[in-house]
Amino acid sequence: MKAGFIAIAGRPNVGKSTLFNRILGPQLSIVSRRRQTTRYCVRGIAEVPGAQMIFLDTPGWQTEHSGSLNASLRRRAERALPGTDACLLVIAGSRIAAADRSVALKVPRSVPLVIAFNKIDLIGDRSLLLPAIEQVCQWRPVAACVPISAKTGEGVPALVAELVRLLPVSGRLFPKGMISDMDEGFFATEFVREQLFRLLGDELPYSVAVELRGINSGGNGRALRISADIVVDRPSCQAIVVGAGGTMIKRIGTAARRRFERFAGRRTHLDLRVVVRRGWHTRPGQLARLNLLETGGGRQPGQ
């Protein structure tokens, strides 16, 4: 039996969360067309023959924007790399960017690095990958390079086999059948944020967050009750989220509730309200309140 932690890293929009969900099965990590949809290190547990794999889906690595929120997300992604048993760097096809090299060089030499060249379903001539593979192997020692398509699943079994090969011999680190150690409240708020990005697209600024107000498990077959705040930084954003006559907030709540019910397998009531906190994404106190402040310290993934 093998078991260990694997960080999935890379720049925004290379398909990290899509790959995470492809391997895990359940849709644990939220996905949208918006850059840097992932803000937390989402942990998911995959069971394959002879191994338990604990994946950490990290925020996209980027340096173009230097605001407090983006800097915190960058530190969060970097902090997830040490203490893991392997790092999986996802690159978009044959297009190598400076940020890809930056992420690769942030991985400690003691952590084996596997590189997944994603989106090969969009590449007509696969031989175009060869120069890219040669280039990344010059950055630092690489355990394996695997062409894949997270969208179609092509190459993913071979990628999983390479990762299992790198894991240490160990008993299970989590009970069999467990898919994540993160609680229902976390996933409920993430599913709301996913629907915000999906339904509002570029109309909604990036500075939106979701905060759990309360969760009541009920009992005796009663529905789970969840209440949450959608946090925006100005009244105009509040009007966008609420929509004319409350139509948009109703659509967001209905879609997020159905998503959560499929995930949790239980009836749920979801109560949403929209609150304005001006400049929340620039204030350390507000970032900490939303668990978005990363200082670089704290527990490593395997501890």
PDB file of C-alpha atoms in Angstrom:
ATOM      1  CA  MET A   1       0.000   0.000   0.000  1.00  0.00           C
ATOM      2  CA  LYS A   2       1.175   3.505  -0.829  1.00  0.00           C
ATOM      3  CA  ALA A   3      -0.205   6.838   0.326  1.00  0.00           C
ATOM      4  CA  GLY A   4       0.832  10.462   0.088  1.00  0.00           C
ATOM      5  CA  PHE A   5       0.140  14.109  -0.696  1.00  0.00           C
ATOM      6  CA  ILE A   6       0.346  15.558  -4.218  1.00  0.00           C
ATOM      7  CA  ALA A   7       0.129  19.294  -4.910  1.00  0.00           C
ATOM      8  CA  ILE A   8      -1.364  20.343  -8.266  1.00  0.00           C
ATOM      9  CA  ALA A   9       0.264  23.615  -9.316  1.00  0.00           C
ATOM     10  CA  GLY A  10       0.386  25.886 -12.354  1.00  0.00           C
ATOM     11  CA  ARG A  11      -0.630  29.250 -13.702  1.00  0.00           C
ATOM     12  CA  PRO A  12      -4.310  30.225 -14.051  1.00  0.00           C
ATOM     13  CA  ASN A  13      -6.534  28.580 -16.667  1.00  0.00           C
ATOM     14  CA  VAL A  14      -4.277  25.626 -17.501  1.00  0.00           C
ATOM     15  CA  GLY A  15      -6.884  23.107 -16.304  1.00  0.00           C
ATOM     16  CA  LYS A  16      -5.698  22.247 -12.788  1.00  0.00           C
ATOM     17  CA  SER A  17      -9.171  22.021 -11.274  1.00  0.00           C
ATOM     18  CA  THR A  18     -10.557  20.148 -14.288  1.00  0.00           C
ATOM     19  CA  LEU A  19      -7.773  17.577 -13.901  1.00  0.00           C
ATOM     20  CA  PHE A  20      -8.368  17.421 -10.140  1.00  0.00           C
ATOM     21  CA  ASN A  21     -12.041  16.644 -10.735  1.00  0.00           C
ATOM     22  CA  ARG A  22     -11.213  14.140 -13.493  1.00  0.00           C
ATOM     23  CA  ILE A  23      -9.015  12.111 -11.117  1.00  0.00           C
ATOM     24  CA  LEU A  24     -11.236  12.434  -8.063  1.00  0.00           C
ATOM     25  CA  GLY A  25     -14.541  11.709  -9.775  1.00  0.00           C
ATOM     26  CA  PRO A  26     -16.820  13.974  -7.717  1.00  0.00           C
ATOM     27  CA  GLN A  27     -16.784  17.634  -8.696  1.00  0.00           C
ATOM     28  CA  LEU A  28     -14.947  18.855  -5.603  1.00  0.00           C
ATOM     29  CA  SER A  29     -13.141  21.830  -7.077  1.00  0.00           C
ATOM     30  CA  ILE A  30     -15.156  24.621  -8.672  1.00  0.00           C
ATOM     31  CA  VAL A  31     -14.526  25.421 -12.327  1.00  0.00           C
ATOM     32  CA  SER A  32     -15.307  28.476 -14.454  1.00  0.00           C
ATOM     33  CA  ARG A  33     -13.862  30.427 -17.365  1.00  0.00           C
ATOM     34  CA  ARG A  34     -12.702  33.150 -14.978  1.00  0.00           C
ATOM     35  CA  ARG A  35      -9.006  33.292 -14.155  1.00  0.00           C
ATOM     36  CA  GLN A  36      -8.026  32.251 -10.634  1.00  0.00           C
ATOM     37  CA  THR A  37     -11.362  30.719  -9.755  1.00  0.00           C
ATOM     38  CA  THR A  38      -9.527  28.555  -7.183  1.00  0.00           C
ATOM     39  CA  ARG A  39      -8.699  30.478  -4.000  1.00  0.00           C
ATOM     40  CA  TYR A  40      -8.246  27.699  -1.461  1.00  0.00           C
ATOM     41  CA  CYS A  41      -6.115  24.563  -1.392  1.00  0.00           C
ATOM     42  CA  VAL A  42      -8.928  22.077  -1.934  1.00  0.00           C
ATOM     43  CA  ARG A  43      -8.025  18.602  -0.668  1.00  0.00           C
ATOM     44  CA  GLY A  44      -9.446  15.548  -2.378  1.00  0.00           C
ATOM     45  CA  ILE A  45      -8.753  11.868  -1.709  1.00  0.00           C
ATOM     46  CA  ALA A  46      -8.536   9.344  -4.543  1.00  0.00           C
ATOM     47  CA  GLU A  47      -8.361   5.562  -4.077  1.00  0.00           C
ATOM     48  CA  VAL A  48      -6.635   3.564  -6.807  1.00  0.00           C
ATOM     49  CA  PRO A  49      -5.492  -0.074  -6.616  1.00  0.00           C
ATOM     50  CA  GLY A  50      -2.746  -0.213  -4.003  1.00  0.00           C
ATOM     51  CA  ALA A  51      -2.652   3.509  -3.218  1.00  0.00           C
ATOM     52  CA  GLN A  52      -4.425   6.404  -1.552  1.00  0.00           C
ATOM     53  CA  MET A  53      -3.658   9.750  -3.198  1.00  0.00           C
ATOM     54  CA  ILE A  54      -4.391  13.037  -1.423  1.00  0.00           C
ATOM     55  CA  PHE A  55      -4.454  15.858  -3.967  1.00  0.00           C
ATOM     56  CA  LEU A  56      -4.229  19.574  -3.171  1.00  0.00           C
ATOM     57  CA  ASP A  57      -5.717  21.801  -5.875  1.00  0.00           C
ATOM     58  CA  THR A  58      -3.861  25.110  -5.453  1.00  0.00           C
ATOM     59  CA  PRO A  59      -4.653  28.668  -6.648  1.00  0.00           C
ATOM     60  CA  GLY A  60      -3.272  29.643 -10.051  1.00  0.00           C
ATOM     61  CA  TRP A  61       0.226  31.101  -9.975  1.00  0.00           C
ATOM     62  CA  GLN A  62       0.365  34.613 -11.453  1.00  0.00           C
ATOM     63  CA  THR A  63       2.459  37.737 -11.000  1.00  0.00           C
ATOM     64  CA  GLU A  64       0.657  40.266 -13.215  1.00  0.00           C
ATOM     65  CA  HIS A  65      -1.545  41.584 -10.394  1.00  0.00           C
ATOM     66  CA  SER A  66      -0.020  42.625  -7.074  1.00  0.00           C
ATOM     67  CA  GLY A  67      -3.091  43.374  -4.923  1.00  0.00           C
ATOM     68  CA  SER A  68      -3.421  42.006  -1.407  1.00  0.00           C
ATOM     69  CA  LEU A  69      -5.748  39.180  -2.448  1.00  0.00           C
ATOM     70  CA  ASN A  70      -3.575  38.034  -5.355  1.00  0.00           C
ATOM     71  CA  ALA A  71      -0.409  38.212  -3.265  1.00  0.00           C
ATOM     72  CA  SER A  72      -2.080  36.103  -0.595  1.00  0.00           C
ATOM     73  CA  LEU A  73      -3.183  33.509  -3.153  1.00  0.00           C
ATOM     74  CA  ARG A  74       0.350  33.359  -4.547  1.00  0.00           C
ATOM     75  CA  ARG A  75       1.748  32.689  -1.069  1.00  0.00           C
ATOM     76  CA  ARG A  76      -0.928  30.041  -0.511  1.00  0.00           C
ATOM     77  CA  ALA A  77       0.031  28.216  -3.703  1.00  0.00           C
ATOM     78  CA  GLU A  78       3.728  28.403  -2.833  1.00  0.00           C
ATOM     79  CA  ARG A  79       3.197  27.184   0.738  1.00  0.00           C
ATOM     80  CA  ALA A  80       1.446  24.041  -0.492  1.00  0.00           C
ATOM     81  CA  LEU A  81       4.542  22.771  -2.321  1.00  0.00           C
ATOM     82  CA  PRO A  82       6.941  21.837   0.534  1.00  0.00           C
ATOM     83  CA  GLY A  83       5.904  18.880   2.664  1.00  0.00           C
ATOM     84  CA  THR A  84       4.195  17.040  -0.193  1.00  0.00           C
ATOM     85  CA  ASP A  85       5.360  13.730  -1.620  1.00  0.00           C
ATOM     86  CA  ALA A  86       5.133  14.943  -5.224  1.00  0.00           C
ATOM     87  CA  CYS A  87       4.173  18.047  -7.178  1.00  0.00           C
ATOM     88  CA  LEU A  88       2.148  17.911 -10.372  1.00  0.00           C
ATOM     89  CA  LEU A  89       2.801  20.943 -12.572  1.00  0.00           C
ATOM     90  CA  VAL A  90       0.118  21.462 -15.228  1.00  0.00           C
ATOM     91  CA  ILE A  91       1.093  23.268 -18.429  1.00  0.00           C
ATOM     92  CA  ALA A  92      -1.310  24.257 -21.209  1.00  0.00           C
ATOM     93  CA  GLY A  93      -0.281  22.152 -24.194  1.00  0.00           C
ATOM     94  CA  SER A  94       2.976  23.133 -25.896  1.00  0.00           C
ATOM     95  CA  ARG A  95       2.715  26.807 -24.893  1.00  0.00           C
ATOM     96  CA  ILE A  96       5.436  27.423 -22.303  1.00  0.00           C
ATOM     97  CA  ALA A  97       5.164  30.649 -20.282  1.00  0.00           C
ATOM     98  CA  ALA A  98       7.580  32.332 -17.912  1.00  0.00           C
ATOM     99  CA  ALA A  99       5.169  31.599 -15.058  1.00  0.00           C
ATOM    100  CA  ASP A 100       5.468  27.848 -15.773  1.00  0.00           C
ATOM    101  CA  ARG A 101       9.196  28.015 -15.122  1.00  0.00           C
ATOM    102  CA  SER A 102       8.623  30.157 -11.999  1.00  0.00           C
ATOM    103  CA  VAL A 103       6.355  27.501 -10.507  1.00  0.00           C
ATOM    104  CA  ALA A 104       8.754  24.668 -11.384  1.00  0.00           C
ATOM    105  CA  LEU A 105      11.634  26.465  -9.658  1.00  0.00           C
ATOM    106  CA  LYS A 106       9.534  27.062  -6.529  1.00  0.00           C
ATOM    107  CA  VAL A 107       9.189  23.290  -6.021  1.00  0.00           C
ATOM    108  CA  PRO A 108      11.883  22.140  -3.563  1.00  0.00           C
ATOM    109  CA  ARG A 109      14.438  19.782  -5.104  1.00  0.00           C
ATOM    110  CA  SER A 110      13.456  17.238  -2.452  1.00  0.00           C
ATOM    111  CA  VAL A 111       9.927  17.044  -3.928  1.00  0.00           C
ATOM    112  CA  PRO A 112       9.645  14.977  -7.152  1.00  0.00           C
ATOM    113  CA  LEU A 113       8.154  16.978 -10.013  1.00  0.00           C
ATOM    114  CA  VAL A 114       5.790  15.499 -12.609  1.00  0.00           C
ATOM    115  CA  ILE A 115       4.709  17.685 -15.509  1.00  0.00           C
ATOM    116  CA  ALA A 116       1.351  17.199 -17.239  1.00  0.00           C
ATOM    117  CA  PHE A 117       1.051  18.801 -20.672  1.00  0.00           C
ATOM    118  CA  ASN A 118      -2.696  19.371 -20.678  1.00  0.00           C
ATOM    119  CA  LYS A 119      -5.162  20.159 -23.491  1.00  0.00           C
ATOM    120  CA  ILE A 120      -3.586  17.811 -26.025  1.00  0.00           C
ATOM    121  CA  ASP A 121      -7.080  17.402 -27.508  1.00  0.00           C
ATOM    122  CA  LEU A 122      -6.521  20.881 -28.969  1.00  0.00           C
ATOM    123  CA  ILE A 123      -3.160  20.000 -30.546  1.00  0.00           C
ATOM    124  CA  GLY A 124      -3.309  18.638 -34.090  1.00  0.00           C
ATOM    125  CA  ASP A 125       0.384  17.725 -34.356  1.00  0.00           C
ATOM    126  CA  ARG A 126       1.499  16.029 -31.116  1.00  0.00           C
ATOM    127  CA  SER A 127       5.157  16.273 -32.190  1.00  0.00           C
ATOM    128  CA  LEU A 128       4.922  19.958 -31.195  1.00  0.00           C
ATOM    129  CA  LEU A 129       5.150  18.777 -27.588  1.00  0.00           C
ATOM    130  CA  LEU A 130       8.708  17.467 -27.993  1.00  0.00           C
ATOM    131  CA  PRO A 131      10.463  20.882 -27.890  1.00  0.00           C
ATOM    132  CA  ALA A 132       8.321  21.845 -24.892  1.00  0.00           C
ATOM    133  CA  ILE A 133       9.302  18.664 -23.030  1.00  0.00           C
ATOM    134  CA  GLU A 134      12.984  19.282 -23.785  1.00  0.00           C
ATOM    135  CA  GLN A 135      12.667  22.839 -22.521  1.00  0.00           C
ATOM    136  CA  VAL A 136      11.062  22.015 -19.169  1.00  0.00           C
ATOM    137  CA  CYS A 137      13.571  19.242 -18.487  1.00  0.00           C
ATOM    138  CA  GLN A 138      16.306  21.890 -18.556  1.00  0.00           C
ATOM    139  CA  TRP A 139      14.773  23.812 -15.666  1.00  0.00           C
ATOM    140  CA  ARG A 140      15.356  21.178 -12.980  1.00  0.00           C
ATOM    141  CA  PRO A 141      15.172  17.379 -12.550  1.00  0.00           C
ATOM    142  CA  VAL A 142      11.768  16.064 -13.663  1.00  0.00           C
ATOM    143  CA  ALA A 143      10.389  12.658 -12.629  1.00  0.00           C
ATOM    144  CA  ALA A 144       8.051  12.344 -15.636  1.00  0.00           C
ATOM    145  CA  CYS A 145       6.387  14.319 -18.439  1.00  0.00           C
ATOM    146  CA  VAL A 146       2.929  13.089 -19.466  1.00  0.00           C
ATOM    147  CA  PRO A 147       0.719  14.516 -22.259  1.00  0.00           C
ATOM    148  CA  ILE A 148      -2.927  14.516 -21.164  1.00  0.00           C
ATOM    149  CA  SER A 149      -6.374  15.936 -21.751  1.00  0.00           C
ATOM    150  CA  ALA A 150      -8.175  16.643 -18.493  1.00  0.00           C
ATOM    151  CA  LYS A 151     -11.314  17.317 -20.544  1.00  0.00           C
ATOM    152  CA  THR A 152     -11.442  13.926 -22.318  1.00  0.00           C
ATOM    153  CA  GLY A 153      -9.405  11.821 -19.881  1.00  0.00           C
ATOM    154  CA  GLU A 154      -6.761  10.875 -22.449  1.00  0.00           C
ATOM    155  CA  GLY A 155      -3.426  10.145 -20.772  1.00  0.00           C
ATOM    156  CA  VAL A 156      -4.787  10.581 -17.229  1.00  0.00           C
ATOM    157  CA  PRO A 157      -4.398   6.869 -16.234  1.00  0.00           C
ATOM    158  CA  ALA A 158      -0.725   7.016 -17.283  1.00  0.00           C
ATOM    159  CA  LEU A 159      -0.298  10.216 -15.262  1.00  0.00           C
ATOM    160  CA  VAL A 160      -1.858   8.625 -12.171  1.00  0.00           C
ATOM    161  CA  ALA A 161       0.470   5.618 -12.534  1.00  0.00           C
ATOM    162  CA  GLU A 162       3.509   7.920 -12.578  1.00  0.00           C
ATOM    163  CA  LEU A 163       2.317   9.704  -9.444  1.00  0.00           C
ATOM    164  CA  VAL A 164       1.627   6.455  -7.586  1.00  0.00           C
ATOM    165  CA  ARG A 165       5.170   5.339  -8.389  1.00  0.00           C
ATOM    166  CA  LEU A 166       6.506   8.332  -6.438  1.00  0.00           C
ATOM    167  CA  LEU A 167       4.425   7.874  -3.290  1.00  0.00           C
ATOM    168  CA  PRO A 168       5.943   6.332  -0.153  1.00  0.00           C
ATOM    169  CA  VAL A 169       4.904   2.962   1.220  1.00  0.00           C
ATOM    170  CA  SER A 170       2.257   3.710   3.841  1.00  0.00           C
ATOM    171  CA  GLY A 171      -1.084   2.692   5.225  1.00  0.00           C
ATOM    172  CA  ARG A 172      -4.107   4.866   4.444  1.00  0.00           C
ATOM    173  CA  LEU A 173      -3.840   8.397   5.773  1.00  0.00           C
ATOM    174  CA  PHE A 174      -7.633   8.830   5.720  1.00  0.00           C
ATOM    175  CA  PRO A 175     -10.479   6.316   6.135  1.00  0.00           C
ATOM    176  CA  LYS A 176     -11.391   4.314   3.052  1.00  0.00           C
ATOM    177  CA  GLY A 177     -14.224   5.922   1.083  1.00  0.00           C
ATOM    178  CA  MET A 178     -13.523   9.452   2.344  1.00  0.00           C
ATOM    179  CA  ILE A 179     -13.301  11.909  -0.576  1.00  0.00           C
ATOM    180  CA  SER A 180     -12.237  15.048   1.315  1.00  0.00           C
ATOM    181  CA  ASP A 181     -11.490  16.195   4.848  1.00  0.00           C
ATOM    182  CA  MET A 182     -13.092  19.580   4.179  1.00  0.00           C
ATOM    183  CA  ASP A 183     -16.527  20.214   5.657  1.00  0.00           C
ATOM    184  CA  GLU A 184     -19.912  20.736   4.009  1.00  0.00           C
ATOM    185  CA  GLY A 185     -19.943  24.446   4.803  1.00  0.00           C
ATOM    186  CA  PHE A 186     -16.786  24.981   2.770  1.00  0.00           C
ATOM    187  CA  PHE A 187     -18.217  23.227  -0.290  1.00  0.00           C
ATOM    188  CA  ALA A 188     -21.552  25.038   0.014  1.00  0.00           C
ATOM    189  CA  THR A 189     -19.888  28.468  -0.121  1.00  0.00           C
ATOM    190  CA  GLU A 190     -17.593  27.383  -2.954  1.00  0.00           C
ATOM    191  CA  PHE A 191     -20.554  26.176  -5.018  1.00  0.00           C
ATOM    192  CA  VAL A 192     -22.225  29.574  -4.545  1.00  0.00           C
ATOM    193  CA  ARG A 193     -19.070  31.336  -5.749  1.00  0.00           C
ATOM    194  CA  GLU A 194     -18.909  28.994  -8.741  1.00  0.00           C
ATOM    195  CA  GLN A 195     -22.426  29.977  -9.795  1.00  0.00           C
ATOM    196  CA  LEU A 196     -21.608  33.657  -9.365  1.00  0.00           C
ATOM    197  CA  PHE A 197     -18.787  33.327 -11.880  1.00  0.00           C
ATOM    198  CA  ARG A 198     -20.765  31.100 -14.234  1.00  0.00           C
ATOM    199  CA  LEU A 199     -24.001  33.071 -14.317  1.00  0.00           C
ATOM    200  CA  LEU A 200     -22.573  36.586 -14.231  1.00  0.00           C
ATOM    201  CA  GLY A 201     -19.330  36.058 -16.169  1.00  0.00           C
ATOM    202  CA  ASP A 202     -17.289  39.190 -16.824  1.00  0.00           C
ATOM    203  CA  GLU A 203     -20.178  41.372 -15.638  1.00  0.00           C
ATOM    204  CA  LEU A 204     -19.116  40.630 -12.059  1.00  0.00           C
ATOM    205  CA  PRO A 205     -15.747  41.962 -10.821  1.00  0.00           C
ATOM    206  CA  TYR A 206     -13.263  39.486  -9.401  1.00  0.00           C
ATOM    207  CA  SER A 207     -13.631  41.031  -5.934  1.00  0.00           C
ATOM    208  CA  VAL A 208     -16.518  38.866  -4.747  1.00  0.00           C
ATOM    209  CA  ALA A 209     -16.420  36.287  -1.958  1.00  0.00           C
ATOM    210  CA  VAL A 210     -18.820  34.046  -0.071  1.00  0.00           C
ATOM    211  CA  GLU A 211     -18.887  33.712   3.714  1.00  0.00           C
ATOM    212  CA  LEU A 212     -20.730  31.021   5.651  1.00  0.00           C
ATOM    213  CA  ARG A 213     -23.166  32.457   8.220  1.00  0.00           C
ATOM    214  CA  GLY A 214     -24.452  29.205   9.632  1.00  0.00           C
ATOM    215  CA  ILE A 215     -25.208  25.568   8.982  1.00  0.00           C
ATOM    216  CA  ASN A 216     -27.825  23.404  10.700  1.00  0.00           C
ATOM    217  CA  SER A 217     -27.742  19.693  10.022  1.00  0.00           C
ATOM    218  CA  GLY A 218     -31.332  19.281  11.222  1.00  0.00           C
ATOM    219  CA  GLY A 219     -32.020  15.628  11.938  1.00  0.00           C
ATOM    220  CA  ASN A 220     -34.666  12.954  11.532  1.00  0.00           C
ATOM    221  CA  GLY A 221     -34.582  13.327   7.749  1.00  0.00           C
ATOM    222  CA  ARG A 222     -35.056  17.077   7.797  1.00  0.00           C
ATOM    223  CA  ALA A 223     -33.278  19.211   5.203  1.00  0.00           C
ATOM    224  CA  LEU A 224     -29.871  20.714   5.861  1.00  0.00           C
ATOM    225  CA  ARG A 225     -30.103  24.491   6.313  1.00  0.00           C
ATOM    226  CA  ILE A 226     -27.232  26.679   5.147  1.00  0.00           C
ATOM    227  CA  SER A 227     -27.015  30.472   5.240  1.00  0.00           C
ATOM    228  CA  ALA A 228     -24.251  32.492   3.596  1.00  0.00           C
ATOM    229  CA  ASP A 229     -23.308  36.052   2.670  1.00  0.00           C
ATOM    230  CA  ILE A 230     -22.144  37.046  -0.806  1.00  0.00           C
ATOM    231  CA  VAL A 231     -19.564  39.771  -0.127  1.00  0.00           C
ATOM    232  CA  VAL A 232     -19.013  42.546  -2.713  1.00  0.00           C
ATOM    233  CA  ASP A 233     -17.025  45.751  -2.475  1.00  0.00           C
ATOM    234  CA  ARG A 234     -19.524  48.327  -3.755  1.00  0.00           C
ATOM    235  CA  PRO A 235     -23.302  48.838  -4.098  1.00  0.00           C
ATOM    236  CA  SER A 236     -23.225  48.579  -7.911  1.00  0.00           C
ATOM    237  CA  CYS A 237     -21.934  45.010  -7.572  1.00  0.00           C
ATOM    238  CA  GLN A 238     -24.670  44.285  -5.053  1.00  0.00           C
ATOM    239  CA  ALA A 239     -27.269  45.367  -7.609  1.00  0.00           C
ATOM    240  CA  ILE A 240     -25.727  43.078 -10.250  1.00  0.00           C
ATOM    241  CA  VAL A 241     -25.819  40.044  -7.961  1.00  0.00           C
ATOM    242  CA  VAL A 242     -29.374  40.690  -6.744  1.00  0.00           C
ATOM    243  CA  GLY A 243     -30.710  41.424 -10.227  1.00  0.00           C
ATOM    244  CA  ALA A 244     -34.013  43.012 -11.186  1.00  0.00           C
ATOM    245  CA  GLY A 245     -36.612  42.018  -8.622  1.00  0.00           C
ATOM    246  CA  GLY A 246     -34.176  39.542  -7.055  1.00  0.00           C
ATOM    247  CA  THR A 247     -34.166  37.281 -10.125  1.00  0.00           C
ATOM    248  CA  MET A 248     -30.394  36.802 -10.313  1.00  0.00           C
ATOM    249  CA  ILE A 249     -29.830  35.976  -6.640  1.00  0.00           C
ATOM    250  CA  LYS A 250     -32.649  33.440  -6.932  1.00  0.00           C
ATOM    251  CA  ARG A 251     -30.973  31.810  -9.974  1.00  0.00           C
ATOM    252  CA  ILE A 252     -27.619  31.710  -8.188  1.00  0.00           C
ATOM    253  CA  GLY A 253     -29.143  30.173  -5.060  1.00  0.00           C
ATOM    254  CA  THR A 254     -31.141  27.553  -6.960  1.00  0.00           C
ATOM    255  CA  ALA A 255     -28.148  26.446  -9.070  1.00  0.00           C
ATOM    256  CA  ALA A 256     -25.798  26.340  -6.059  1.00  0.00           C
ATOM    257  CA  ARG A 257     -28.340  24.404  -3.968  1.00  0.00           C
ATOM    258  CA  ARG A 258     -28.839  21.781  -6.677  1.00  0.00           C
ATOM    259  CA  ARG A 259     -25.071  21.465  -7.101  1.00  0.00           C
ATOM    260  CA  PHE A 260     -24.636  20.970  -3.363  1.00  0.00           C
ATOM    261  CA  GLU A 261     -27.484  18.459  -3.120  1.00  0.00           C
ATOM    262  CA  ARG A 262     -25.878  16.321  -5.851  1.00  0.00           C
ATOM    263  CA  PHE A 263     -22.591  16.487  -3.979  1.00  0.00           C
ATOM    264  CA  ALA A 264     -23.919  15.870  -0.451  1.00  0.00           C
ATOM    265  CA  GLY A 265     -26.832  13.581  -1.329  1.00  0.00           C
ATOM    266  CA  ARG A 266     -29.284  15.339   0.944  1.00  0.00           C
ATOM    267  CA  ARG A 267     -32.068  17.924   0.749  1.00  0.00           C
ATOM    268  CA  THR A 268     -30.832  21.443   1.451  1.00  0.00           C
ATOM    269  CA  HIS A 269     -32.275  24.893   2.054  1.00  0.00           C
ATOM    270  CA  LEU A 270     -29.868  27.669   1.052  1.00  0.00           C
ATOM    271  CA  ASP A 271     -30.396  31.236   2.285  1.00  0.00           C
ATOM    272  CA  LEU A 272     -28.280  33.910   0.590  1.00  0.00           C
ATOM    273  CA  ARG A 273     -27.940  37.623   1.139  1.00  0.00           C
ATOM    274  CA  VAL A 274     -25.606  40.164  -0.494  1.00  0.00           C
ATOM    275  CA  VAL A 275     -23.537  42.469   1.725  1.00  0.00           C
ATOM    276  CA  VAL A 276     -21.246  45.367   0.820  1.00  0.00           C
ATOM    277  CA  ARG A 277     -17.819  45.624   2.462  1.00  0.00           C
ATOM    278  CA  ARG A 278     -15.905  48.347   0.689  1.00  0.00           C
ATOM    279  CA  GLY A 279     -12.348  47.379  -0.233  1.00  0.00           C
ATOM    280  CA  TRP A 280     -12.588  44.020   1.551  1.00  0.00           C
ATOM    281  CA  HIS A 281      -9.995  42.477  -0.785  1.00  0.00           C
ATOM    282  CA  THR A 282      -7.354  45.050   0.257  1.00  0.00           C
ATOM    283  CA  ARG A 283      -7.865  44.821   4.036  1.00  0.00           C
ATOM    284  CA  PRO A 284      -5.972  42.122   5.985  1.00  0.00           C
ATOM    285  CA  GLY A 285      -8.708  41.881   8.601  1.00  0.00           C
ATOM    286  CA  GLN A 286     -11.362  41.120   5.978  1.00  0.00           C
ATOM    287  CA  LEU A 287      -9.088  38.677   4.132  1.00  0.00           C
ATOM    288  CA  ALA A 288      -8.457  36.857   7.404  1.00  0.00           C
ATOM    289  CA  ARG A 289     -12.185  36.759   8.168  1.00  0.00           C
ATOM    290  CA  LEU A 290     -12.765  35.042   4.805  1.00  0.00           C
ATOM    291  CA  ASN A 291      -9.772  32.720   5.320  1.00  0.00           C
ATOM    292  CA  LEU A 292      -7.994  34.364   2.399  1.00  0.00           C
ATOM    293  CA  LEU A 293      -5.037  35.864   4.270  1.00  0.00           C
ATOM    294  CA  GLU A 294      -1.892  33.819   3.774  1.00  0.00           C
ATOM    295  CA  THR A 295       1.225  34.867   5.671  1.00  0.00           C
ATOM    296  CA  GLY A 296       3.457  31.946   4.714  1.00  0.00           C
ATOM    297  CA  GLY A 297       3.447  30.190   8.059  1.00  0.00           C
ATOM    298  CA  GLY A 298       1.323  27.394   9.406  1.00  0.00           C
ATOM    299  CA  ARG A 299       0.960  23.662   8.971  1.00  0.00           C
ATOM    300  CA  GLN A 300       2.276  21.867   5.915  1.00  0.00           C
ATOM    301  CA  PRO A 301       0.036  19.475   3.966  1.00  0.00           C
ATOM    302  CA  GLY A 302       1.382  16.254   5.443  1.00  0.00           C
ATOM    303  CA  GLN A 303       1.425  17.364   9.068  1.00  0.00           C
TER     304      GLN A 303
END
